[in-house]
PDB file of C-alpha atoms in Angstrom:
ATOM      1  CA  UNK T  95     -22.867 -11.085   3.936  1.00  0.00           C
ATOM      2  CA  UNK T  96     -22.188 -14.566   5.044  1.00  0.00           C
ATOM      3  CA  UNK T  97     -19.336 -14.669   2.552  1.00  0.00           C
ATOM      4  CA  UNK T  98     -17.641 -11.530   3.784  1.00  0.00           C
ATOM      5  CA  UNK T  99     -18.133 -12.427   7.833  1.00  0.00           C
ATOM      6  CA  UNK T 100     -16.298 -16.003   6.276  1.00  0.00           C
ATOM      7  CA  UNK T 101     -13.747 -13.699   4.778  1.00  0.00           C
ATOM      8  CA  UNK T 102     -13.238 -11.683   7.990  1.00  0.00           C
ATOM      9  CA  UNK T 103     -12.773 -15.095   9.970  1.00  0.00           C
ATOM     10  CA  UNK T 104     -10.391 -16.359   7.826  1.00  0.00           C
ATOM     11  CA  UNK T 105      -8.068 -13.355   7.528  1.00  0.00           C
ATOM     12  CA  UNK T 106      -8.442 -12.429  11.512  1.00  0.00           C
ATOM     13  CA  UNK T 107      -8.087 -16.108  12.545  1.00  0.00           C
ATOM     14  CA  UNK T 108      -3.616 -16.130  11.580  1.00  0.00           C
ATOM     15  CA  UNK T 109      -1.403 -14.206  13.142  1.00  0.00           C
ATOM     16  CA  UNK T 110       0.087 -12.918   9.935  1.00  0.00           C
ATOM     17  CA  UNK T 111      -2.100  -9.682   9.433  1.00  0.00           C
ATOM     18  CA  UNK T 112      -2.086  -8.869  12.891  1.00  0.00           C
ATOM     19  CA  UNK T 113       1.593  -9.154  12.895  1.00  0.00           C
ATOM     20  CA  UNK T 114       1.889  -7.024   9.568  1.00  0.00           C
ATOM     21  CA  UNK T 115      -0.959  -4.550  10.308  1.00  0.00           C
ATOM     22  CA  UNK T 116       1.161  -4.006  14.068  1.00  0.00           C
ATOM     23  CA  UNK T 117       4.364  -3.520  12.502  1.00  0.00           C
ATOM     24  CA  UNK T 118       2.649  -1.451   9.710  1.00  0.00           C
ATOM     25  CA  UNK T 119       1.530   1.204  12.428  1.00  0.00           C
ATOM     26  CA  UNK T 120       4.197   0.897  14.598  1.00  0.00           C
ATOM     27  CA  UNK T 121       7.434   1.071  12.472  1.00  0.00           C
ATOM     28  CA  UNK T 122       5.837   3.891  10.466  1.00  0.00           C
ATOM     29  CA  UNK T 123       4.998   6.689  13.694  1.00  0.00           C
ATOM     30  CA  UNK T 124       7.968   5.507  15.421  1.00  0.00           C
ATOM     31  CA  UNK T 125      10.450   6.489  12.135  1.00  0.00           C
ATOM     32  CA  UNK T 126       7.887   9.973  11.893  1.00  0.00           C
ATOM     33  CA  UNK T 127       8.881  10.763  15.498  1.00  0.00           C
ATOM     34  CA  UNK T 128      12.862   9.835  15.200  1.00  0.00           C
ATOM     35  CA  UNK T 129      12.593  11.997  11.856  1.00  0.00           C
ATOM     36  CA  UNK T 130      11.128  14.828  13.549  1.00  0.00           C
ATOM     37  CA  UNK T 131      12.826  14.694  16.992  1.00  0.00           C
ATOM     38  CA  UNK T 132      16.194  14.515  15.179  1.00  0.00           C
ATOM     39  CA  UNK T 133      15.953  16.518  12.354  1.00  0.00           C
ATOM     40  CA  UNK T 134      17.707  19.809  12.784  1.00  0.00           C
ATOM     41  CA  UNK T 135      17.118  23.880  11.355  1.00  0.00           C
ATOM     42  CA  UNK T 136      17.883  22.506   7.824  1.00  0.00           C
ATOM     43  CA  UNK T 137      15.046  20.480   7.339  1.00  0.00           C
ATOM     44  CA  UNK T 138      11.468  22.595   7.013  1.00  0.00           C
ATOM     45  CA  UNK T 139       8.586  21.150   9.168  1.00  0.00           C
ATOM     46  CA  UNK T 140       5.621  20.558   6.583  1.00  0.00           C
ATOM     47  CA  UNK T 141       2.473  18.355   6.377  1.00  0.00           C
ATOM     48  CA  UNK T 142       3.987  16.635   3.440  1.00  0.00           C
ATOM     49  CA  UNK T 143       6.790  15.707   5.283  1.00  0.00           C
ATOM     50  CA  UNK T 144       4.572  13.853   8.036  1.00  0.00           C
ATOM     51  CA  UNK T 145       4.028  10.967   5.537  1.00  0.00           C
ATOM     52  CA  UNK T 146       7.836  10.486   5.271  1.00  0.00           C
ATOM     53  CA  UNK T 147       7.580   6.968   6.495  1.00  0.00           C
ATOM     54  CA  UNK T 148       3.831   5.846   4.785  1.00  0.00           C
ATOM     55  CA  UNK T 149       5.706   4.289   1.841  1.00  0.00           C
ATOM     56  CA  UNK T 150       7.074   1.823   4.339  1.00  0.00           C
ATOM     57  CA  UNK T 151       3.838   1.544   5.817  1.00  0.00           C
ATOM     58  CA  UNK T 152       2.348   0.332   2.723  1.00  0.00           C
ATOM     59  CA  UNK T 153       5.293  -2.167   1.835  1.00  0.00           C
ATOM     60  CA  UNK T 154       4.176  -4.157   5.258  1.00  0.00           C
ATOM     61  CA  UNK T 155       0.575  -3.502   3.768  1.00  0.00           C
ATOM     62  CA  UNK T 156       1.285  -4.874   0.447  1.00  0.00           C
ATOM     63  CA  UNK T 157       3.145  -8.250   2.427  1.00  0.00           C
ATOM     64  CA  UNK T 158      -0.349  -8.309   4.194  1.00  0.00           C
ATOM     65  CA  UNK T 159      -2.449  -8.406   1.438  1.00  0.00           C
ATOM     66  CA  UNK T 160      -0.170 -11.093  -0.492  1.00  0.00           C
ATOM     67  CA  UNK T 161      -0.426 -13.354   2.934  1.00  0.00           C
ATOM     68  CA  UNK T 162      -3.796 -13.037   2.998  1.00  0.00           C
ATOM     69  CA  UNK T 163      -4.148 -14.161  -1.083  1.00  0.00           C
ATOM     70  CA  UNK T 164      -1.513 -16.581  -1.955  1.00  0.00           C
ATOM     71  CA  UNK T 165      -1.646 -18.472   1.248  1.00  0.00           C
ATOM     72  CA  UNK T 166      -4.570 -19.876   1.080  1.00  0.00           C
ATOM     73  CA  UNK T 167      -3.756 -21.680  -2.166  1.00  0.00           C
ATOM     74  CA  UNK T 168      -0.487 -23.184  -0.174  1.00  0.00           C
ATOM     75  CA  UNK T 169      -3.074 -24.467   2.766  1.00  0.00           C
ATOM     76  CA  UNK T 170      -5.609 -25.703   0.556  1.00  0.00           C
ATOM     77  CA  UNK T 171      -8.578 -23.213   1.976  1.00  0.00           C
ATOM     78  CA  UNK T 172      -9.047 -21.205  -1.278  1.00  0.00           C
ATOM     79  CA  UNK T 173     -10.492 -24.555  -3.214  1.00  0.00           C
ATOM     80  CA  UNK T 174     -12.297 -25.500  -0.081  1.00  0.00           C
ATOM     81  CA  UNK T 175     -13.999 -22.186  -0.306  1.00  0.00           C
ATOM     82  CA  UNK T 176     -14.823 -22.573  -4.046  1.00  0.00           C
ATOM     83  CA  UNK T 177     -16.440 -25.904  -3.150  1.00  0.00           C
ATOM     84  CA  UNK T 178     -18.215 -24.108  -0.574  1.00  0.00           C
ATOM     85  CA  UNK T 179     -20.208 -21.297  -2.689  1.00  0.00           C
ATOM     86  CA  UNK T 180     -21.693 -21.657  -5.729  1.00  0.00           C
ATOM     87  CA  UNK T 181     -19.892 -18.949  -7.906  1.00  0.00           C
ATOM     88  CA  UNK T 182     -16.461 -18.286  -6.929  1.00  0.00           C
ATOM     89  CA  UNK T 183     -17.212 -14.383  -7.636  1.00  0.00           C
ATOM     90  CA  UNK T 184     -18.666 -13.330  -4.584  1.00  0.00           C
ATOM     91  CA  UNK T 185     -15.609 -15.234  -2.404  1.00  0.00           C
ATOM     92  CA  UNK T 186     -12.927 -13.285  -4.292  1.00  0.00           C
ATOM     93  CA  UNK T 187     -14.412  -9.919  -4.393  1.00  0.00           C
ATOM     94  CA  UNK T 188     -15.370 -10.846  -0.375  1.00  0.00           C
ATOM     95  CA  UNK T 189     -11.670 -11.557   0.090  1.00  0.00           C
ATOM     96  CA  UNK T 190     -10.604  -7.976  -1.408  1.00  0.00           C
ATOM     97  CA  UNK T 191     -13.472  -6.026   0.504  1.00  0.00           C
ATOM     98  CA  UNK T 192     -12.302  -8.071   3.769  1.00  0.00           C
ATOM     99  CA  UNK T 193      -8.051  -6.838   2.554  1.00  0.00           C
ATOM    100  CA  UNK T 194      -9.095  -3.756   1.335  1.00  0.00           C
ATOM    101  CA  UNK T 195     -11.060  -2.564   4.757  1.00  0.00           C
ATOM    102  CA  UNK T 196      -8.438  -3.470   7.103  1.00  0.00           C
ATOM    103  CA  UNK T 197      -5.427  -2.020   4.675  1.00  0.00           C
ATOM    104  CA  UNK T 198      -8.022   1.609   4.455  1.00  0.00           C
ATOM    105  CA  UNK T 199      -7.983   1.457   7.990  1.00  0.00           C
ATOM    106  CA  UNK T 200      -4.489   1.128   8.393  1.00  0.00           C
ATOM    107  CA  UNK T 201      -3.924   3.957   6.045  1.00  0.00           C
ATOM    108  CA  UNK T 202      -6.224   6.116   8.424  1.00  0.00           C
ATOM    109  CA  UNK T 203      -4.622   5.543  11.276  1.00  0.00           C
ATOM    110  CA  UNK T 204      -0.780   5.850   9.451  1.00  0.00           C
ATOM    111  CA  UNK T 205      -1.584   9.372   8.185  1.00  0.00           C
ATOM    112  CA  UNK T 206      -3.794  10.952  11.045  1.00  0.00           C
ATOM    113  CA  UNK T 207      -1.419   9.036  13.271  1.00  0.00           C
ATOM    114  CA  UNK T 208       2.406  10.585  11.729  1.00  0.00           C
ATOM    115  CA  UNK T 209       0.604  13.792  11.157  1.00  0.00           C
ATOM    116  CA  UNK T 210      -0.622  13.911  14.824  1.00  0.00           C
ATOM    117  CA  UNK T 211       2.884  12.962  15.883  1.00  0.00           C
ATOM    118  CA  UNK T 212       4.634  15.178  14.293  1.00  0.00           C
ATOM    119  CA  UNK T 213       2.255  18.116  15.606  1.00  0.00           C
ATOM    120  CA  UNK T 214       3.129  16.718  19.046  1.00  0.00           C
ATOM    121  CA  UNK T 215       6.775  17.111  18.528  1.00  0.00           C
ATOM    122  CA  UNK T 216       7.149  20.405  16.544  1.00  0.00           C
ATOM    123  CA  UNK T 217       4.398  22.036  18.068  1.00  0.00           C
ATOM    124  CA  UNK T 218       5.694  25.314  16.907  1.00  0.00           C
ATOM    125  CA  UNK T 219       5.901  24.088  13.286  1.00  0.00           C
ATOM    126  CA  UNK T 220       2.556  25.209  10.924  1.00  0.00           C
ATOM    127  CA  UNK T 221       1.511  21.712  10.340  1.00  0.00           C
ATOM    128  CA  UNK T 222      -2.559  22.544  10.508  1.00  0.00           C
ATOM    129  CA  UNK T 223      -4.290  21.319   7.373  1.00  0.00           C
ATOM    130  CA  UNK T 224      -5.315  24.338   5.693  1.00  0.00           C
ATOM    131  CA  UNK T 225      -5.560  23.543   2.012  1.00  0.00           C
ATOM    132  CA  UNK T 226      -7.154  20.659   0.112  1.00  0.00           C
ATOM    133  CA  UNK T 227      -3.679  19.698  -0.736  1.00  0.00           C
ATOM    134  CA  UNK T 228      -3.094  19.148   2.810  1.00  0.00           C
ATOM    135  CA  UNK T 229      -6.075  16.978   3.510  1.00  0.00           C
ATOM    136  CA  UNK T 230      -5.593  14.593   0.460  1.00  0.00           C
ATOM    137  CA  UNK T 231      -1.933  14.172   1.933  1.00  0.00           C
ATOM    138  CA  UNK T 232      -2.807  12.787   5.254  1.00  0.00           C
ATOM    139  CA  UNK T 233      -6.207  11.383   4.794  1.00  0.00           C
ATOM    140  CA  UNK T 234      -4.993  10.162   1.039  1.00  0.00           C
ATOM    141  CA  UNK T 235      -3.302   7.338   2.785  1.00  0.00           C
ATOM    142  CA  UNK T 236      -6.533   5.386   3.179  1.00  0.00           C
ATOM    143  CA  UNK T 237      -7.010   5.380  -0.144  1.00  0.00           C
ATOM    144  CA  UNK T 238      -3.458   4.782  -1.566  1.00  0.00           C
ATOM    145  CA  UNK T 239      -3.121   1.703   1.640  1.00  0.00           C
ATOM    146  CA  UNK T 240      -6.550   0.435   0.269  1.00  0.00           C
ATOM    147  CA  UNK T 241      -5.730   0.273  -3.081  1.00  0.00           C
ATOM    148  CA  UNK T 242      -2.149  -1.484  -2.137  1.00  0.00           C
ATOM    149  CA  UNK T 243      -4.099  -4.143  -0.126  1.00  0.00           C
ATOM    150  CA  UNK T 244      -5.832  -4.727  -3.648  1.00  0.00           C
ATOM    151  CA  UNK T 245      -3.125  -4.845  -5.081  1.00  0.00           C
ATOM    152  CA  UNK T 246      -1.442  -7.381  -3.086  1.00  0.00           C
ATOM    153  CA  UNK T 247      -4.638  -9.562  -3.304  1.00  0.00           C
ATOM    154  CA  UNK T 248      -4.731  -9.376  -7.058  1.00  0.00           C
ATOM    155  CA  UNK T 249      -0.929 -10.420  -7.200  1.00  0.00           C
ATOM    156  CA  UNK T 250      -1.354 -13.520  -4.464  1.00  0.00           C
ATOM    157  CA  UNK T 251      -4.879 -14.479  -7.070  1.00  0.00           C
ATOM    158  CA  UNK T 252      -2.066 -14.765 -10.170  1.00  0.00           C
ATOM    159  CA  UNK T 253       0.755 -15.779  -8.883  1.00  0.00           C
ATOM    160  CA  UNK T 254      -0.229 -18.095  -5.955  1.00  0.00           C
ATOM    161  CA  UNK T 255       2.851 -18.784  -3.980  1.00  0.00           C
ATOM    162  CA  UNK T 256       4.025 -17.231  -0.807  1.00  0.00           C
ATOM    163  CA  UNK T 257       7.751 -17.285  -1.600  1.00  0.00           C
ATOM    164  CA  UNK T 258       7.562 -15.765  -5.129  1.00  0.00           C
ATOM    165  CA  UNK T 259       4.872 -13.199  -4.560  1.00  0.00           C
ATOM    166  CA  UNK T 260       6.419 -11.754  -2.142  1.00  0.00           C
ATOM    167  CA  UNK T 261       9.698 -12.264  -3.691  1.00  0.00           C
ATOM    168  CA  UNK T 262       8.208  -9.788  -6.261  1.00  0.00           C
ATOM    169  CA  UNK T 263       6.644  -7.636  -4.652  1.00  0.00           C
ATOM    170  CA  UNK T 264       9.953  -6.941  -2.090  1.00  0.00           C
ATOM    171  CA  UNK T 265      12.070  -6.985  -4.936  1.00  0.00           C
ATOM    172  CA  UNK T 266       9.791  -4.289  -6.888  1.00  0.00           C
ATOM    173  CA  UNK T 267       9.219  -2.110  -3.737  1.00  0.00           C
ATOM    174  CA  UNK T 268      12.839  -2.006  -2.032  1.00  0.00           C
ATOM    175  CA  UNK T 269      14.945  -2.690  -5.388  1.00  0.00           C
ATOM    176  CA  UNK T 270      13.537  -1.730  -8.779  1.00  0.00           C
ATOM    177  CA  UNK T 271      11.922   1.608  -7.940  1.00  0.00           C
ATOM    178  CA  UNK T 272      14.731   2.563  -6.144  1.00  0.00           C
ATOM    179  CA  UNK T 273      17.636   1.851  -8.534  1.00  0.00           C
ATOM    180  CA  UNK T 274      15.622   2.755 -11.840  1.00  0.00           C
ATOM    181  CA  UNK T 275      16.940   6.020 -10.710  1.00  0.00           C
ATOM    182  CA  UNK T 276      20.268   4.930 -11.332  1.00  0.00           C
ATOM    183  CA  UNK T 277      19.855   4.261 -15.040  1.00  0.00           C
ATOM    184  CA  UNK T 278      21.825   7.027 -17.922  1.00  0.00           C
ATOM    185  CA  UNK T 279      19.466   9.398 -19.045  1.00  0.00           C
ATOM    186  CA  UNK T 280      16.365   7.977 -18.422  1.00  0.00           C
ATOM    187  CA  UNK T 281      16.164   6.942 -15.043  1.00  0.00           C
ATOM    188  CA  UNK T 282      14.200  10.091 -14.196  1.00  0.00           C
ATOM    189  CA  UNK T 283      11.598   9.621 -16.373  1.00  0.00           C
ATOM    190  CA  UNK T 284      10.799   5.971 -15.530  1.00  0.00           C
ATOM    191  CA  UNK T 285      10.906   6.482 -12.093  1.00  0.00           C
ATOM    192  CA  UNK T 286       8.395   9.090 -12.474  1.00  0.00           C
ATOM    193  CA  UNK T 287       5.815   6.076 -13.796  1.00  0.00           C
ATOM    194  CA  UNK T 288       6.636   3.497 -10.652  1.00  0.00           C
ATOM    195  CA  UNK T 289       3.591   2.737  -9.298  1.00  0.00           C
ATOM    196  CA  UNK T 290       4.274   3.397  -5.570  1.00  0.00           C
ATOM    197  CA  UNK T 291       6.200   6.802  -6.786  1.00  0.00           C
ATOM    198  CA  UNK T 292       2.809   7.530  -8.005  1.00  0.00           C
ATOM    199  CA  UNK T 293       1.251   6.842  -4.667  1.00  0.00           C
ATOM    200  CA  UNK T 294       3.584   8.968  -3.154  1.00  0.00           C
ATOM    201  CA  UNK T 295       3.316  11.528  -4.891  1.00  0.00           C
ATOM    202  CA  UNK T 296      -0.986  11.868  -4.482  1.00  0.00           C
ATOM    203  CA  UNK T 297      -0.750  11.189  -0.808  1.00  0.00           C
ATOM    204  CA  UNK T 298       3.114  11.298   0.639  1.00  0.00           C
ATOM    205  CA  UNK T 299       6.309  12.926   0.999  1.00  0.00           C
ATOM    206  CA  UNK T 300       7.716  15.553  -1.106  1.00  0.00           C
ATOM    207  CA  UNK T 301      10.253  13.078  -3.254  1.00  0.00           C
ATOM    208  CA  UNK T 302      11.548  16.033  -5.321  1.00  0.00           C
ATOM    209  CA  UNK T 303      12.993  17.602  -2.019  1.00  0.00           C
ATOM    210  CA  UNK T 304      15.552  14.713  -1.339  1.00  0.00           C
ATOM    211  CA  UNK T 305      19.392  14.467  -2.633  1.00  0.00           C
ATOM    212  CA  UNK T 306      17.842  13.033  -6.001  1.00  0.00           C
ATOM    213  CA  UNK T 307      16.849  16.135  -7.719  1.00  0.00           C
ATOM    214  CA  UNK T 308      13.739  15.213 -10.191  1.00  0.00           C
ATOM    215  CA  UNK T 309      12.710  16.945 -12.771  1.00  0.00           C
ATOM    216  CA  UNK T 310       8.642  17.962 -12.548  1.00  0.00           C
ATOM    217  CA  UNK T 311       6.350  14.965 -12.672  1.00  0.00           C
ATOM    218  CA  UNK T 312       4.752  14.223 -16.119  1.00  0.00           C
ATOM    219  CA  UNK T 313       1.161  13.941 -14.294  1.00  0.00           C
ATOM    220  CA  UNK T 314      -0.461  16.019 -11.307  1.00  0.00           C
ATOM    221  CA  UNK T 315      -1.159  14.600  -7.549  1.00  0.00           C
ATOM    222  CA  UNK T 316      -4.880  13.400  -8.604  1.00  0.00           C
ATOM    223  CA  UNK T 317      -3.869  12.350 -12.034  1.00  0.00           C
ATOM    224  CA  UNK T 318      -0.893   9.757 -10.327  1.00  0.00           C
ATOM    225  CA  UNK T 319      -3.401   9.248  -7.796  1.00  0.00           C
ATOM    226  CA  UNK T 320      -5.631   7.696 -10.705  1.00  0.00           C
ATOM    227  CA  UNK T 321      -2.536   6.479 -12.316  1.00  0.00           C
ATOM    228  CA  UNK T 322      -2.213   4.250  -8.829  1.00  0.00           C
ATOM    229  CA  UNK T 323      -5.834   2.817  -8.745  1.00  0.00           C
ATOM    230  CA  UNK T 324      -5.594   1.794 -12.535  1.00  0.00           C
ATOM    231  CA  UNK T 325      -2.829  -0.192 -11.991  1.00  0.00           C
ATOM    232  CA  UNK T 326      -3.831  -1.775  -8.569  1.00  0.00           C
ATOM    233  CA  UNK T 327      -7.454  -2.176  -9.481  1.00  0.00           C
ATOM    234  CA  UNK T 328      -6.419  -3.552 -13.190  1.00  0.00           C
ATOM    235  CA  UNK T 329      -4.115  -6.470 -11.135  1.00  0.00           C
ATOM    236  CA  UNK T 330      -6.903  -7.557  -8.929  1.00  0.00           C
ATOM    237  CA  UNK T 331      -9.462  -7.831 -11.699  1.00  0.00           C
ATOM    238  CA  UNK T 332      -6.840  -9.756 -13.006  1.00  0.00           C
ATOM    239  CA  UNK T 333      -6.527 -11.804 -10.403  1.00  0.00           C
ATOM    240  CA  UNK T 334     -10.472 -12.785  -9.877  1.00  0.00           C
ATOM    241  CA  UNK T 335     -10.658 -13.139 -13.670  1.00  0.00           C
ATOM    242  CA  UNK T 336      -7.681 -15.844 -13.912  1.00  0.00           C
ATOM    243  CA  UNK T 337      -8.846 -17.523 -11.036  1.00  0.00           C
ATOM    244  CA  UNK T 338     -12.846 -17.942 -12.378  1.00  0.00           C
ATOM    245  CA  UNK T 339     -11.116 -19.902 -15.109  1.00  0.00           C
ATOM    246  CA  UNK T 340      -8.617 -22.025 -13.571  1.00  0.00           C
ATOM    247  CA  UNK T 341     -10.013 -25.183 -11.860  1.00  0.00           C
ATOM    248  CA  UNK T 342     -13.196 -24.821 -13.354  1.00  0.00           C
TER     249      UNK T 342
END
């Protein structure tokens, strides 16, 4: 416990997360409500389309998370805190509990929040939450945010550098899934195997419904929702695993 209330004090004690976890919240129900309250006849009301702006959301999330990790090792406080405990286990899994909490709870408030919104503004529009589908879309997010903050953590463990982490991860989230698309042929069918495609697509907007007309996704909503926590769970046990060998 005395590890995690550490890991808690660190993370709260910079501006950074507060920053990101504002603009997280912020940027994502204020794009929800200029969607709805300027979106015309043509475009259906649904709960899906309430989480139009969570992939956004967990970009910030995802800068978060990489702060938080690769930081340290620029300010010298990650080796301080190996010093500190005897096994450098508990400190790294503290440091993703500590990410992974605040990211979930950002997630809760994103999708409760843009659904909530949305129900505000198109109060005439059948946006109640009456299947199971509809429930894993909005309260999905605190998984799918979680699991981001993980995966931020694990990439800030392996790569530890502010500038090229997030380099990356920018570069991955607002480039390479987009313009995969773009490829002859097979663009399609890679894009359908991006990672935050598959976190769309278990807890998001309907991406098959926009200008880019995709064929019918290889795997399920639970199945990419798996698909997600493979690959963010695989890079943070990654990232504890590299960094119980290095400096030892």
């Amino acid at each position: 416990m005395s590890v995690l209330k550490a890991e808690r004090i660190k993370l709260f004690s910079t501006r950074s997360p507060w920053w990101c976890a504002g603009i997280a919240v912020v940027a994502t129900l204020g794009f929800t409500a200029l969607f709805f309250s300027l979106s015309g006849g043509e475009i259906v009301p649904t709960v899906a389309n309430t989480q139009i702006a969570s992939a956004q959301g967990r970009t910030v999330v995802l800068v978060l998370a990489v702060l938080a990790a690769a930081s340290e090792f620029n300010w010298g406080t990650m080796r301080m805190t190996f010093q500190a405990v005897p096994s450098r286990t508990p400190a790294l899994l503290a440091k993703g509990a500590v990410v992974g909490t605040l990211s979930a709870a950002i997630g809760l408030i994103v999708g409760v929040g843009c659904w909530g919104l949305a129900t505000l503004i198109k109060p005439d529009a059948d946006l109640a939450l009456h299947t199971a589908a509809d429930w894993r879309i909005v309260f999905g997010q605190v998984l799918t945010f979680l699991l981001t903050g993980l995966l931020g953590v694990g990439l800030g463990l392996l790569l530890r550098g502010v500038g090229l982490t997030l380099g990356i991860a920018l570069v991955w989230t607002q480039l390479v899934e987009g313009l995969v698309l773009f490829i002859p042929t097979v663009g399609d069918d890679i894009h359908q195997w991006m990672p935050f495609y598959a976190a769309s697509q278990f807890a998001g907007a309907d991406l098959g419904a926009g200008p880019l007309k995709l064929g019918a996704p290889p795997l399920g909503p639970i199945g990419y929702g798996v698909y997600f926590a493979i690959i963010c769970l695989g890079f943070f046990a990654a990232g504890v695993v590299i960094n119980l060998r290095r400096d030892s």
